[in-house]
Tab-separated table of C-alpha atoms and ligand atoms in Angstrom:
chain	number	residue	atom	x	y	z
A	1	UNK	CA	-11.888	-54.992	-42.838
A	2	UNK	CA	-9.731	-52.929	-40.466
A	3	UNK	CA	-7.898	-51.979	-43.505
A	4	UNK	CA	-10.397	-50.527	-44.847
A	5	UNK	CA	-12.035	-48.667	-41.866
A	6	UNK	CA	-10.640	-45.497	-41.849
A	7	UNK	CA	-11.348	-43.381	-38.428
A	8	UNK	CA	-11.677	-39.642	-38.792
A	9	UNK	CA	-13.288	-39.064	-35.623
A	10	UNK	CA	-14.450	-39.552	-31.542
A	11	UNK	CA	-17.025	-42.078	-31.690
A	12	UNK	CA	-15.033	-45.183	-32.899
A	13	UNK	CA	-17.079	-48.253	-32.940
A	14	UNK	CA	-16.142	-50.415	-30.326
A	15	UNK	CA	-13.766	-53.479	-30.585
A	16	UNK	CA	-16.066	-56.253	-30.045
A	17	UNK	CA	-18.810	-54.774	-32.489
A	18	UNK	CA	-15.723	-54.585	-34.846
A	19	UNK	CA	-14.582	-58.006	-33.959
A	20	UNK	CA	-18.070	-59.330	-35.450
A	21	UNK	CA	-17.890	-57.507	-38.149
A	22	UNK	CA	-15.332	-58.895	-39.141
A	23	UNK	CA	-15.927	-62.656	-38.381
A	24	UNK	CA	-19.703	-61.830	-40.584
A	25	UNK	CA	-17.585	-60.713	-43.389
A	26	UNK	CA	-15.313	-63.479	-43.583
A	27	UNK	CA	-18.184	-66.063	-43.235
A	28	UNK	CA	-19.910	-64.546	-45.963
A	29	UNK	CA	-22.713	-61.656	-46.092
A	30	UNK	CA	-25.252	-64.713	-46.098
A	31	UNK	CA	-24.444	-66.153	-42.689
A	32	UNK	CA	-25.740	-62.779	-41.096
A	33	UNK	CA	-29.473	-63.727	-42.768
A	34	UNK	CA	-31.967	-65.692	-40.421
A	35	UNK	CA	-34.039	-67.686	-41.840
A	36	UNK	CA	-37.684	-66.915	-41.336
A	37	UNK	CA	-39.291	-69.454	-39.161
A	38	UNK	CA	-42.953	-70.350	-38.811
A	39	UNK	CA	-45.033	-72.059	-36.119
A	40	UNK	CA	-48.232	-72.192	-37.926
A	41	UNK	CA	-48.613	-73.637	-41.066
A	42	UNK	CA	-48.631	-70.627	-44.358
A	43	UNK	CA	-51.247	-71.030	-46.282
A	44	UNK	CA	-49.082	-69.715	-48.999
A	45	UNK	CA	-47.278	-72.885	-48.867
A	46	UNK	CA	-49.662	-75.280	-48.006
A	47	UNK	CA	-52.586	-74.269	-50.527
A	48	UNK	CA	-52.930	-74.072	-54.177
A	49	UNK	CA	-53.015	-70.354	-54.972
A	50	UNK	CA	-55.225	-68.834	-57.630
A	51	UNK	CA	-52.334	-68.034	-60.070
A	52	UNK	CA	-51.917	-72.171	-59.757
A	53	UNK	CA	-55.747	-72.874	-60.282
A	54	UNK	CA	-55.978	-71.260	-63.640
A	55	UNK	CA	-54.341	-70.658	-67.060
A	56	UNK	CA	-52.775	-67.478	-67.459
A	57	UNK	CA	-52.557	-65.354	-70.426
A	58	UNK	CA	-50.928	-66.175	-73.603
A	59	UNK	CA	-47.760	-65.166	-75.376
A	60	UNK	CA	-50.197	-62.909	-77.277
A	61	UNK	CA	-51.243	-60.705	-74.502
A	62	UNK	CA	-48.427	-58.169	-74.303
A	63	UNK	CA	-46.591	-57.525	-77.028
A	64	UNK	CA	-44.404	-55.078	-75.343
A	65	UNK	CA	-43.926	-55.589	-71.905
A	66	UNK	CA	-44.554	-53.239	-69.087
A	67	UNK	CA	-44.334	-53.997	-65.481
A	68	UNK	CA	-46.282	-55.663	-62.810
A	69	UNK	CA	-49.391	-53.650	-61.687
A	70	UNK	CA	-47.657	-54.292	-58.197
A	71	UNK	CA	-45.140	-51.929	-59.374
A	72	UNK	CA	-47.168	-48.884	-60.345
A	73	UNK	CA	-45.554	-46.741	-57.432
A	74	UNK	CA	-42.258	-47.141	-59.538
A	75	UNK	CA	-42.751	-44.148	-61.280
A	76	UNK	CA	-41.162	-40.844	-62.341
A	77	UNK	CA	-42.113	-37.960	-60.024
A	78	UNK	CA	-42.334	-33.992	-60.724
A	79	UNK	CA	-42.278	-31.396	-57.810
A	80	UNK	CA	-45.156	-29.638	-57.951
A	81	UNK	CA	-43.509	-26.047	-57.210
A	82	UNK	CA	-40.535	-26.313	-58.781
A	83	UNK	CA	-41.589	-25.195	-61.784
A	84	UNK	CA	-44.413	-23.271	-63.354
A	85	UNK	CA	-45.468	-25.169	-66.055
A	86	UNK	CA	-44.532	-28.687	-67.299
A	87	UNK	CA	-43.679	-28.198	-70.347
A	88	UNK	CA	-40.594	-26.524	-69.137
A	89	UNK	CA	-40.196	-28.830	-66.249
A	90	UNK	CA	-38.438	-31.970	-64.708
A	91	UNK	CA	-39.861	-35.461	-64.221
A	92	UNK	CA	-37.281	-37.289	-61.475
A	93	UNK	CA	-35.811	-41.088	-61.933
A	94	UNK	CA	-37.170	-43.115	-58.954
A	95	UNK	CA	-33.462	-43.980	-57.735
A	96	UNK	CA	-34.980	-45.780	-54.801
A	97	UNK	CA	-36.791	-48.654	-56.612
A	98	UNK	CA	-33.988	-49.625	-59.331
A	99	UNK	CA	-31.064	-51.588	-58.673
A	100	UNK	CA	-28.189	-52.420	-60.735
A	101	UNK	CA	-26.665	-49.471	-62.954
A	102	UNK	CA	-28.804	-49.511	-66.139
A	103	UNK	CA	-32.182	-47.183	-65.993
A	104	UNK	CA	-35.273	-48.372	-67.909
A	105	UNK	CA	-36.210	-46.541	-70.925
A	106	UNK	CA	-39.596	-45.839	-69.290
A	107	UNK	CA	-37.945	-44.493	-65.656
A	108	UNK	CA	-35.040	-42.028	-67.141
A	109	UNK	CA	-35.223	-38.578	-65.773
A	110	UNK	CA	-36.942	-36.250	-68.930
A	111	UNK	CA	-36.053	-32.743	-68.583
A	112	UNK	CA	-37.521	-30.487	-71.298
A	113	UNK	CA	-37.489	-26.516	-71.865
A	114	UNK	CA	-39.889	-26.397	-74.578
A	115	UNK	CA	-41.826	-29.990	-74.011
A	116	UNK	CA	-41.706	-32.952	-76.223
A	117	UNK	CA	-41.010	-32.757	-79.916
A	118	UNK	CA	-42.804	-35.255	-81.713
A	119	UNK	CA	-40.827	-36.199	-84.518
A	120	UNK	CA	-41.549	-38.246	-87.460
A	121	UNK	CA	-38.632	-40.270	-88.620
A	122	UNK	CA	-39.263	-40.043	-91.858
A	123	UNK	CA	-38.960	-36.398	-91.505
A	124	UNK	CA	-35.831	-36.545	-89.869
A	125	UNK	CA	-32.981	-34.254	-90.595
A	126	UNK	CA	-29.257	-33.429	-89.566
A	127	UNK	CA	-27.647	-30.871	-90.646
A	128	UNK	CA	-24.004	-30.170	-90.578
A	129	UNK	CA	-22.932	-26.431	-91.395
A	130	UNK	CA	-20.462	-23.925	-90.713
A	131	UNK	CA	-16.508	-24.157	-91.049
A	132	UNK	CA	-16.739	-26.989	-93.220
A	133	UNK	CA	-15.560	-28.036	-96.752
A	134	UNK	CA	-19.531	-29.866	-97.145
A	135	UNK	CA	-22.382	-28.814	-95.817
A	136	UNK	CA	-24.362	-31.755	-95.298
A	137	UNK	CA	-27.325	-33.063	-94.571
A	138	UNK	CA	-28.335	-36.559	-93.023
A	139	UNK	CA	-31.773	-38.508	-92.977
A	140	UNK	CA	-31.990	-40.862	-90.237
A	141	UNK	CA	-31.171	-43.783	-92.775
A	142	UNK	CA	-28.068	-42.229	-93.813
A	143	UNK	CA	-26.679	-42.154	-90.002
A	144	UNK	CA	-27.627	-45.572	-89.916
A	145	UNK	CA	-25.325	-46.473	-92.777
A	146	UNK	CA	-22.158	-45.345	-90.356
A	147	UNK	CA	-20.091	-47.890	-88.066
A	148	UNK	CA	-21.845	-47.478	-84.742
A	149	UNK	CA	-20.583	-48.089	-81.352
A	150	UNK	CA	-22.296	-49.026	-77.810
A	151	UNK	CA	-21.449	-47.512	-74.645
A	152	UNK	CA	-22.980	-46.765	-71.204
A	153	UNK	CA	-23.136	-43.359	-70.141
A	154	UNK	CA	-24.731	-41.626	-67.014
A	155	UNK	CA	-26.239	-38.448	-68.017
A	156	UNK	CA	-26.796	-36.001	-65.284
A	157	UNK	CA	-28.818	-32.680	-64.935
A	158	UNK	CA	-26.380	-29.847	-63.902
A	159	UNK	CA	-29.349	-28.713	-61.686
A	160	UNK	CA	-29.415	-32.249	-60.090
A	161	UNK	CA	-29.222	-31.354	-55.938
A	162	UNK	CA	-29.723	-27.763	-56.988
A	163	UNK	CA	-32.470	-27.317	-54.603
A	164	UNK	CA	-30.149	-28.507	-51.800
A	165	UNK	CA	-27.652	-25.571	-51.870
A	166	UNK	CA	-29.080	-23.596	-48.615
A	167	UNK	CA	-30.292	-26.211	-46.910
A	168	UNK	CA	-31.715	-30.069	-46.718
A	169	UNK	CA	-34.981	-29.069	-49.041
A	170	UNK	CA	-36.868	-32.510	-51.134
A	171	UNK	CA	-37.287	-35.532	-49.058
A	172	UNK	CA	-35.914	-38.250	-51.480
A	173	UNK	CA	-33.392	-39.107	-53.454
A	174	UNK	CA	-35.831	-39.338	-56.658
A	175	UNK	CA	-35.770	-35.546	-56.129
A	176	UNK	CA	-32.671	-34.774	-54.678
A	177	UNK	CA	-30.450	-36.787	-56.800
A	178	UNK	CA	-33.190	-37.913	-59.660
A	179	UNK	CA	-32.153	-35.807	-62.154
A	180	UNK	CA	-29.346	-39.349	-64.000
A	181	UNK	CA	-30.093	-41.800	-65.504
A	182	UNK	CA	-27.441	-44.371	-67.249
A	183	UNK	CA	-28.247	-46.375	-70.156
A	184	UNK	CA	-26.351	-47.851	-73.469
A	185	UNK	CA	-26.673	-45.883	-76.305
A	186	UNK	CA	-25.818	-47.065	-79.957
A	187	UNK	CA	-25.003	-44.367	-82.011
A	188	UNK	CA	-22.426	-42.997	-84.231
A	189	UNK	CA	-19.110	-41.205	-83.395
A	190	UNK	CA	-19.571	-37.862	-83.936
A	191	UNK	CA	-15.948	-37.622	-85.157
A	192	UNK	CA	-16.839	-39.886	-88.148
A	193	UNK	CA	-19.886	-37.180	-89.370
A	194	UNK	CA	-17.426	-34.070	-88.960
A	195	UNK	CA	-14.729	-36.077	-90.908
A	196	UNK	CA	-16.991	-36.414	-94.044
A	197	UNK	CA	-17.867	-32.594	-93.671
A	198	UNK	CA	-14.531	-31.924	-93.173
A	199	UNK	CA	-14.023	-29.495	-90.530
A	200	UNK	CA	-11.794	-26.694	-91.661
A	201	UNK	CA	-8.535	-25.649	-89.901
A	202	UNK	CA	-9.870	-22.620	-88.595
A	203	UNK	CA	-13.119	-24.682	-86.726
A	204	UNK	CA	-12.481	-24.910	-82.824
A	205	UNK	CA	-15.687	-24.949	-81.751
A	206	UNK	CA	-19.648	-26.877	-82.343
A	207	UNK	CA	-23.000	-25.586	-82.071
A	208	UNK	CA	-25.531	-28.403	-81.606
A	209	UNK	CA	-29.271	-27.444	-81.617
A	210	UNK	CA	-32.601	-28.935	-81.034
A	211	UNK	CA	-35.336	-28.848	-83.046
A	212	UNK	CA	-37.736	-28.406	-80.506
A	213	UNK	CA	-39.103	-25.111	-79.610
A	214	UNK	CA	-36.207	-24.347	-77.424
A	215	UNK	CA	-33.881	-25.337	-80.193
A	216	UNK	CA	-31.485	-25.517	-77.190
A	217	UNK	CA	-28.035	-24.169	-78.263
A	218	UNK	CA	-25.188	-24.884	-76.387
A	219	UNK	CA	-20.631	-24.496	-77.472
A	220	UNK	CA	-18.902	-27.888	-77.608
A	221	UNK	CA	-14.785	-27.594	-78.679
A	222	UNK	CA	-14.171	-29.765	-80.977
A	223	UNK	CA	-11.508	-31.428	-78.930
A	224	UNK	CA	-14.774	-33.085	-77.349
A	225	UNK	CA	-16.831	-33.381	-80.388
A	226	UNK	CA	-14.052	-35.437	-81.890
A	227	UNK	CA	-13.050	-37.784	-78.858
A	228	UNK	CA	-15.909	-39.408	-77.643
A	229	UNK	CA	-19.256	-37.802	-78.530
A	230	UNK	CA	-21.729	-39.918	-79.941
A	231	UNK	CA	-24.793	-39.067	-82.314
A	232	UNK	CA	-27.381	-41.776	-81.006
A	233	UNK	CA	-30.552	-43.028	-81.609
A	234	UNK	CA	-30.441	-46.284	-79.290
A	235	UNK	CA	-31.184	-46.591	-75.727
A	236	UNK	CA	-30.903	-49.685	-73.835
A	237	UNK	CA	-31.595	-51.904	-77.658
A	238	UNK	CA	-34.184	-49.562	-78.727
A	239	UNK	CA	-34.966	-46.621	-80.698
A	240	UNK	CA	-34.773	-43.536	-78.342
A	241	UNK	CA	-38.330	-42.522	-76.235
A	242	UNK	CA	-39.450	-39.097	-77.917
A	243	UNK	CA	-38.504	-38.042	-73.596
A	244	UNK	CA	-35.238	-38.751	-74.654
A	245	UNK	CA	-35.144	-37.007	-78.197
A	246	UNK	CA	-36.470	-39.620	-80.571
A	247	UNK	CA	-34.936	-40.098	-82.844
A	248	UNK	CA	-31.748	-38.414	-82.286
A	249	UNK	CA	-29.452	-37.130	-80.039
A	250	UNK	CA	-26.079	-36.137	-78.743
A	251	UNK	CA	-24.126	-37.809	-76.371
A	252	UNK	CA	-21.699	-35.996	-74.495
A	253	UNK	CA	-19.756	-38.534	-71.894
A	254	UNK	CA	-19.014	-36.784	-68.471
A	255	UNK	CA	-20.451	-33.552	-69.285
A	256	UNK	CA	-23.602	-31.804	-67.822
A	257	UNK	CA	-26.658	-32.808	-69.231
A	258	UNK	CA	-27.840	-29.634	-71.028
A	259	UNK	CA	-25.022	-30.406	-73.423
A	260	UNK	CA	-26.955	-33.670	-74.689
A	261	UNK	CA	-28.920	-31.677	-77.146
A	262	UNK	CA	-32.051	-33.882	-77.625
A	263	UNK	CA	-33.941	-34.311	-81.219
A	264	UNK	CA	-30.657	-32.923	-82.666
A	265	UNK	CA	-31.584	-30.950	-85.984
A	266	UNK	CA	-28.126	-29.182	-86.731
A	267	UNK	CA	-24.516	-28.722	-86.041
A	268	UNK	CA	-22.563	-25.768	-86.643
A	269	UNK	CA	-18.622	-25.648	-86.773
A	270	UNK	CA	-17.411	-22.278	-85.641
A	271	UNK	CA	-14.010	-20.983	-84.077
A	272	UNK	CA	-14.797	-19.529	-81.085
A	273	UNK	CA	-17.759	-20.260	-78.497
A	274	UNK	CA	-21.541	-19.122	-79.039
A	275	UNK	CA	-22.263	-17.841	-75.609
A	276	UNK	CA	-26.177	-18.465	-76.623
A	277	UNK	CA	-28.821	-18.019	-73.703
A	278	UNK	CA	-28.344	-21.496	-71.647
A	279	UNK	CA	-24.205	-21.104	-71.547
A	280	UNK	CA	-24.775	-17.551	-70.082
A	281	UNK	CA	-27.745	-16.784	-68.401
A	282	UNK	CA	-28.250	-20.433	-67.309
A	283	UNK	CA	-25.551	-23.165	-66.628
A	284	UNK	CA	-22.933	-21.029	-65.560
A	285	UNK	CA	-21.851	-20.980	-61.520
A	286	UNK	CA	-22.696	-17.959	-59.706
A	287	UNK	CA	-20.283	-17.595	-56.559
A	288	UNK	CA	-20.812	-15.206	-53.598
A	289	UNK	CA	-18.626	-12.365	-54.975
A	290	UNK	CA	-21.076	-12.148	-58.050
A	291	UNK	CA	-18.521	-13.454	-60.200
A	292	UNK	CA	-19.736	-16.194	-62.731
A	293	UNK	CA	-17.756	-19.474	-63.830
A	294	UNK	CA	-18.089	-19.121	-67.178
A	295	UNK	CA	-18.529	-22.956	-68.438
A	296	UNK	CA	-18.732	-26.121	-66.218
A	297	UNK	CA	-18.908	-28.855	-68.623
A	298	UNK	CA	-17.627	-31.718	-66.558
A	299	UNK	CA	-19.510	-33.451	-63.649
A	300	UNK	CA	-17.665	-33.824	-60.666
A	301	UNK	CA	-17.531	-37.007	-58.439
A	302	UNK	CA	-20.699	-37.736	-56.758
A	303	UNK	CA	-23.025	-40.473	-55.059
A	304	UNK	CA	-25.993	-41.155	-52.934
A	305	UNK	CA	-27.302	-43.683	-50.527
A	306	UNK	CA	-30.706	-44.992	-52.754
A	307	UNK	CA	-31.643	-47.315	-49.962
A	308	UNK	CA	-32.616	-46.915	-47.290
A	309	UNK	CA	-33.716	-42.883	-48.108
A	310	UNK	CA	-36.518	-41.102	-47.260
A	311	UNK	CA	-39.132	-42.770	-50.055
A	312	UNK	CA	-37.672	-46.192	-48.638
A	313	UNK	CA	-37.739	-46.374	-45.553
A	314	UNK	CA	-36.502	-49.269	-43.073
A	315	UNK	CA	-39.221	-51.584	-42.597
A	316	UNK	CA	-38.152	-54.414	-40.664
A	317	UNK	CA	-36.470	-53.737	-37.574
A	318	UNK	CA	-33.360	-54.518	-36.207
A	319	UNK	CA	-30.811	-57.129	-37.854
A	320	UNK	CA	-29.433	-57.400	-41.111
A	321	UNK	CA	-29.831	-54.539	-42.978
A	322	UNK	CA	-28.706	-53.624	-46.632
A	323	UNK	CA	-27.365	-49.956	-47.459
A	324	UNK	CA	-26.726	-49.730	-50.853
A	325	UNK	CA	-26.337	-46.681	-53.560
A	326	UNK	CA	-25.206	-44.993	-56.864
A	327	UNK	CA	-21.797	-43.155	-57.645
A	328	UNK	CA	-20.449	-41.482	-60.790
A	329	UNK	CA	-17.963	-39.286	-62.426
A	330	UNK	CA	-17.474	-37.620	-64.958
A	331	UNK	CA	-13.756	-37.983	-65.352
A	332	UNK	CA	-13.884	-41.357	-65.629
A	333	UNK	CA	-14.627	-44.527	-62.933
A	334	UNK	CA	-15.339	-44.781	-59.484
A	335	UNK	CA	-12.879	-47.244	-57.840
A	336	UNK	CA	-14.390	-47.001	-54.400
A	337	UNK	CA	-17.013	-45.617	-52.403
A	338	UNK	CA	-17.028	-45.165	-47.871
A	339	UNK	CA	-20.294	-45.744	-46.383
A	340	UNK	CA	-20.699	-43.969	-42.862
A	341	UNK	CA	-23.409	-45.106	-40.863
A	342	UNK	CA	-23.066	-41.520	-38.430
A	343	UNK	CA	-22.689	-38.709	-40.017
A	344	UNK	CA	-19.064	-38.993	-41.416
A	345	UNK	CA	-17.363	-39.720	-38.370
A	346	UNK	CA	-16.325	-42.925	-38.962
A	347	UNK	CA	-16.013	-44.550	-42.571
A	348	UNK	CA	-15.888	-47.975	-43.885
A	349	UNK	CA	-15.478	-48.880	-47.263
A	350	UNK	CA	-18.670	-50.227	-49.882
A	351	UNK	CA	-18.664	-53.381	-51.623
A	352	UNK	CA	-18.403	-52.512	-55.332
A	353	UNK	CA	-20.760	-54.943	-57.837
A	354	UNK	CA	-21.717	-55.048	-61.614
A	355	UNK	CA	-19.631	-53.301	-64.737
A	356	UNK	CA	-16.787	-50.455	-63.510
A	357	UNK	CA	-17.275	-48.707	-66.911
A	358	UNK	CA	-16.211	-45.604	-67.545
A	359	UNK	CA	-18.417	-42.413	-67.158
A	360	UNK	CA	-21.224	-44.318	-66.154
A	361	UNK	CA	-23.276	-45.390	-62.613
A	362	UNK	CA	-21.226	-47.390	-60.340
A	363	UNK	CA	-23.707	-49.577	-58.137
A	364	UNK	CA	-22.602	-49.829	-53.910
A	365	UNK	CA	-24.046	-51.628	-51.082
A	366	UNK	CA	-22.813	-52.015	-47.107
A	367	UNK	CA	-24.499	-54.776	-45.138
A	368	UNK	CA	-24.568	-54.411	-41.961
A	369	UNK	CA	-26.223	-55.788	-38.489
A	370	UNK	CA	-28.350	-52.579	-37.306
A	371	UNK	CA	-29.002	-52.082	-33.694
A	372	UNK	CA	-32.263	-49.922	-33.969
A	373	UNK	CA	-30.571	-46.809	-33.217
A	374	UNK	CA	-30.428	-43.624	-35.089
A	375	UNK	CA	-27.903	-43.986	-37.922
A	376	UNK	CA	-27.050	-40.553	-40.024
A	377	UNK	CA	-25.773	-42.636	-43.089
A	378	UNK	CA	-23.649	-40.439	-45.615
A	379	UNK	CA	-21.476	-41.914	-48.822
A	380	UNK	CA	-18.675	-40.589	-50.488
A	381	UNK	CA	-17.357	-41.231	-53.635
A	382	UNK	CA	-13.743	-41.488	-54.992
A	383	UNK	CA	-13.259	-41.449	-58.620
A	384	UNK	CA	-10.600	-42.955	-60.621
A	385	UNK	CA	-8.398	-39.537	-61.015
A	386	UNK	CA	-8.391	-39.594	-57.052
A	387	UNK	CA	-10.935	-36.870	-56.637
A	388	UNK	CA	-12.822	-37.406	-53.197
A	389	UNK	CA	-16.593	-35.845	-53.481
A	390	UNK	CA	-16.682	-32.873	-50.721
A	391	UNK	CA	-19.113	-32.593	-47.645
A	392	UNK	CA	-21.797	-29.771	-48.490
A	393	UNK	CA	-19.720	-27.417	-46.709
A	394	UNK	CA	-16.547	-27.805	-48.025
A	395	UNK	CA	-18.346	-27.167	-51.409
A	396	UNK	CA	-19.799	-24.140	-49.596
A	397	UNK	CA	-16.845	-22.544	-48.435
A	398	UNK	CA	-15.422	-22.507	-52.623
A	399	UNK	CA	-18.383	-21.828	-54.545
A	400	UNK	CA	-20.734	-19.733	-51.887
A	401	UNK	CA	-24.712	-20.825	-51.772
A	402	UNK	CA	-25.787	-18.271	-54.728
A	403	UNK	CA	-25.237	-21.275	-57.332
A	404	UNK	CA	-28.181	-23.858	-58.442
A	405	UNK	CA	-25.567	-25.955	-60.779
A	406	UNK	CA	-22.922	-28.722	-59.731
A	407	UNK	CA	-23.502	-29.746	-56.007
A	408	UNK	CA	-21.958	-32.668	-55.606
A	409	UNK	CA	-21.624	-32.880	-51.367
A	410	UNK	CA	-22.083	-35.504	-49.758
A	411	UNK	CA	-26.026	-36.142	-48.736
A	412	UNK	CA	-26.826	-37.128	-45.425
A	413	UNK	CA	-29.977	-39.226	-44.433
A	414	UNK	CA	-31.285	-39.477	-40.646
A	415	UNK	CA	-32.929	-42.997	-39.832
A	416	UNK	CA	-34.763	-42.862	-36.388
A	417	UNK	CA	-35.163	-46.088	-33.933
A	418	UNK	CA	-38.591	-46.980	-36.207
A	419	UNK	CA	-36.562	-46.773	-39.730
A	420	UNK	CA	-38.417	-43.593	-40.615
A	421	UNK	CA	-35.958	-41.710	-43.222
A	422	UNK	CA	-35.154	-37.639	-43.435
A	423	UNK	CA	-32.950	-35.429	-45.495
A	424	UNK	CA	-30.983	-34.075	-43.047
A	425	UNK	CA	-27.524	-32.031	-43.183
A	426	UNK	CA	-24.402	-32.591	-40.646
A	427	UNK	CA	-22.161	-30.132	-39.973
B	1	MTE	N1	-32.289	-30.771	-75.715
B	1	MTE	C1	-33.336	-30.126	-76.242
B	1	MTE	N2	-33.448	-30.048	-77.585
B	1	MTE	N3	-34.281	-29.533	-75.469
B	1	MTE	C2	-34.189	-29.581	-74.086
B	1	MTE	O1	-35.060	-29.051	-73.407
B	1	MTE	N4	-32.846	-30.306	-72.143
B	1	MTE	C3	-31.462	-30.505	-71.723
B	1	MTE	C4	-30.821	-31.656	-72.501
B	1	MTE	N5	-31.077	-31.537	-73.893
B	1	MTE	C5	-33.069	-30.249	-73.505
B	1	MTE	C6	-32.144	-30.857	-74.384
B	1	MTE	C7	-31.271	-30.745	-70.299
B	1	MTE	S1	-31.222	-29.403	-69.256
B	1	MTE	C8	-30.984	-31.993	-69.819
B	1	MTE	S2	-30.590	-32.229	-68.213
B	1	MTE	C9	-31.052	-33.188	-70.694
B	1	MTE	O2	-31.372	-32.861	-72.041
B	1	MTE	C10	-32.112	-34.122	-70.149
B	1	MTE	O3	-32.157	-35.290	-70.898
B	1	MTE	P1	-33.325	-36.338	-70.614
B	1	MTE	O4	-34.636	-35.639	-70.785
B	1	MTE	O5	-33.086	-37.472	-71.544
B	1	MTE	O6	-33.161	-36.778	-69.187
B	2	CO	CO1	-30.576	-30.214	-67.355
């Protein structure tokens, strides 16, 4: 563990604290866990409960699932002010209550500018127009008929954290870092559609638009469009949610979520960029000189501490206590994540666990034996091209506070001596 304990400050933990760290770890994670240990008999061992006493319902009773009225606070969230109406408007991923890396269907983020197209399938249609040798158009059956592929991807908001620019603003990760989800998609490379239109030498760039009211326009080069961009209409096994763009939309691995035109209607091949409304106006970096980046497609390394945050709180005191977290990147994996339980001072390395798959939510945790003082746990992501994700400041000092897109810093939550969690920023 030493090895892996890198010091980058004054407050070093001290040897003997380190020295049982160490001996927990090599025993095993489990060996920190007490038992729980009764003197009076539990009545919820020693009687028959109701859910014993009687027959519950049949195979017939739900025939799609949903989940345990006990979980009805595991919801998606909107904040109230952020947005004037919501039909143009954000709904937030409840980070804190999932584990694992896959989102349900029913808990991904939904971000809409023009609210939910309803789409029949049956009235389904994608055309492909432009710089090609055949215009063509798809029904939903005809995609179908093309070799598909399954991959998990994370899909993040380039807003996501883009209330936290100035300041420590939402108190919870649902809305601070809420705007990804990850799921598998099945769909069909996008390279295999363009082939049987047959792009023409002279196309370098792809317009893909929605056919909501939006129609949401945004310039893909075709470099992308041909690599690894997927036309989907799977999530998780099943068809697409009509949140998500039922019954189609694009995939594009890595890059900000705008890009992942939803209920996908058309693409145009062109040879130079579009600069429509939401590649100018919106999703493009403002910095302090008044200068704009002019496109940010990629997202940079990031993660966050789900648990404990400021939604989940720590409840039980003292002892053995589980941090654990999400980190992504949109260049590729994330080989390793440091966990700091005081504000960045002094680092120690995550335990990784579940798939390492590329462009998609890596899953964390640190256990640890907490003495019931204030901890200002941070996290901090490196991804596989060696990219470490900045403090807030350092992001600060390059990119000024004028910008609502890509904030990737590193988040800071304050846990008092009762467990009560804050968004708070360290400088
Ligand atoms: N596509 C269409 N047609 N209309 C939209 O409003 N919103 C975009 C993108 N694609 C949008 C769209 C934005 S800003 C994001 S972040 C993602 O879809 C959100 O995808 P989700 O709703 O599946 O989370
Ligand atoms: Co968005």
């Amino acid at each position: 563990m030493s090895d892996e304990t890198e010091k980058t400050g004054k407050t070093g933990e001290a040897p003997s604290r380190r020295a049982f760290l160490k001996g927990a770890a090599l025993a095993g994670g489990a060996a920190m866990v007490p038992a729980s240990v009764r003197a009076e008999p539990d009545p919820l061992i020693t009687e028959v409960q109701p859910w014993a006493q009687f027959l519950g319902e049949g195979v017939d009773a739900r025939p799609y699932g949903t989940p345990s009225p006990h979980e009805a606070h595991v919801r998606r969230r909107h904040v109230e002010w952020l947005t004037a109406d919501p039909i143009s408007s954000v709904n937030f991923t409840p980070l804190h209550e999932l584990d694992g890396i896959i989102t349900p269907n029913g808990l991904c983020f939904e971000r809409h500018h023009a609210g939910i197209a309803e789409i029949d399938p049956g009235d389904y249609r994608l055309m492909i127009n432009g710089l090609v040798d055949n215009p063509l158009v798809f029904t939903l059956q005809d995609l179908m008929r093309f070799p598909r592929e399954n991959h998990v991807y994370f899909l993040e908001c380039a807003a996501n954290s883009g209330m936290e620019w100035r300041g420590a603003q939402l108190n919870g990760c649902q809305f601070t870092h809420g705007m990804v989800h990850n799921v598998m998609y099945t769909g069909v490379p996008l390279r295999l559609l363009l082939q049987e239109a047959g792009v023409q030498t002279s196309g370098a760039w792809v317009l893909p638009e929605g056919a909501d009211a939006s129609a949401m326009t945004r310039s893909v080069p075709l470099e992308k469009a041909l690599d690894d961009c997927l036309v989907a209409f799977k999530m998780n096994g099943e068809m697409l949610r009509p949140e998500q763009g039922y019954p189609v939309r694009l995939v594009v691995p890595g890059w900000e979520g705008n890009m992942w035109v939803k209920w996908l209607r058309r693409i145009e091949i062109g040879d130079q960029p579009w600069h429509h409304r939401e590649e100018t106006s919106k999703y493009t970096d403002l910095f302090s000189d008044g200068r704009a980046r002019r496109f940010t497609w990629e997202m940079d390394a990031k993660s966050v501490i789900t648990n404990p945050s400021p939604q989940a709180p720590i409840t039980h005191g003292p002892g053995p206590t589980v941090v654990t977290g999400l980190a992504w990147s949109g260049r590729g994996t994330i080989p390793r994540v440091d966990v700091s339980l005081d504000g960045g001072m002094n680092w120690v390395q995550a335990r990784m666990s579940g798939p390492s798959l590329d462009k998609s939510l890596h899953r964390f945790y640190h256990e640890f034996d907490w003495d019931g003082r204030p901890l200002l746990l941070q996290s901090r992501a490196h991804d596989s091209t060696g990219y470490v994700q900045p403090t807030k400041d350092q992001l600060r000092e390059v990119r000024g506070v004028n910008s609502i897109y890509h904030n990737n810093g590193i988040q800071t939550w304050a846990v008092d001596e009762t467990g009560v969690t804050e968004n708070v920023e360290v400088s």
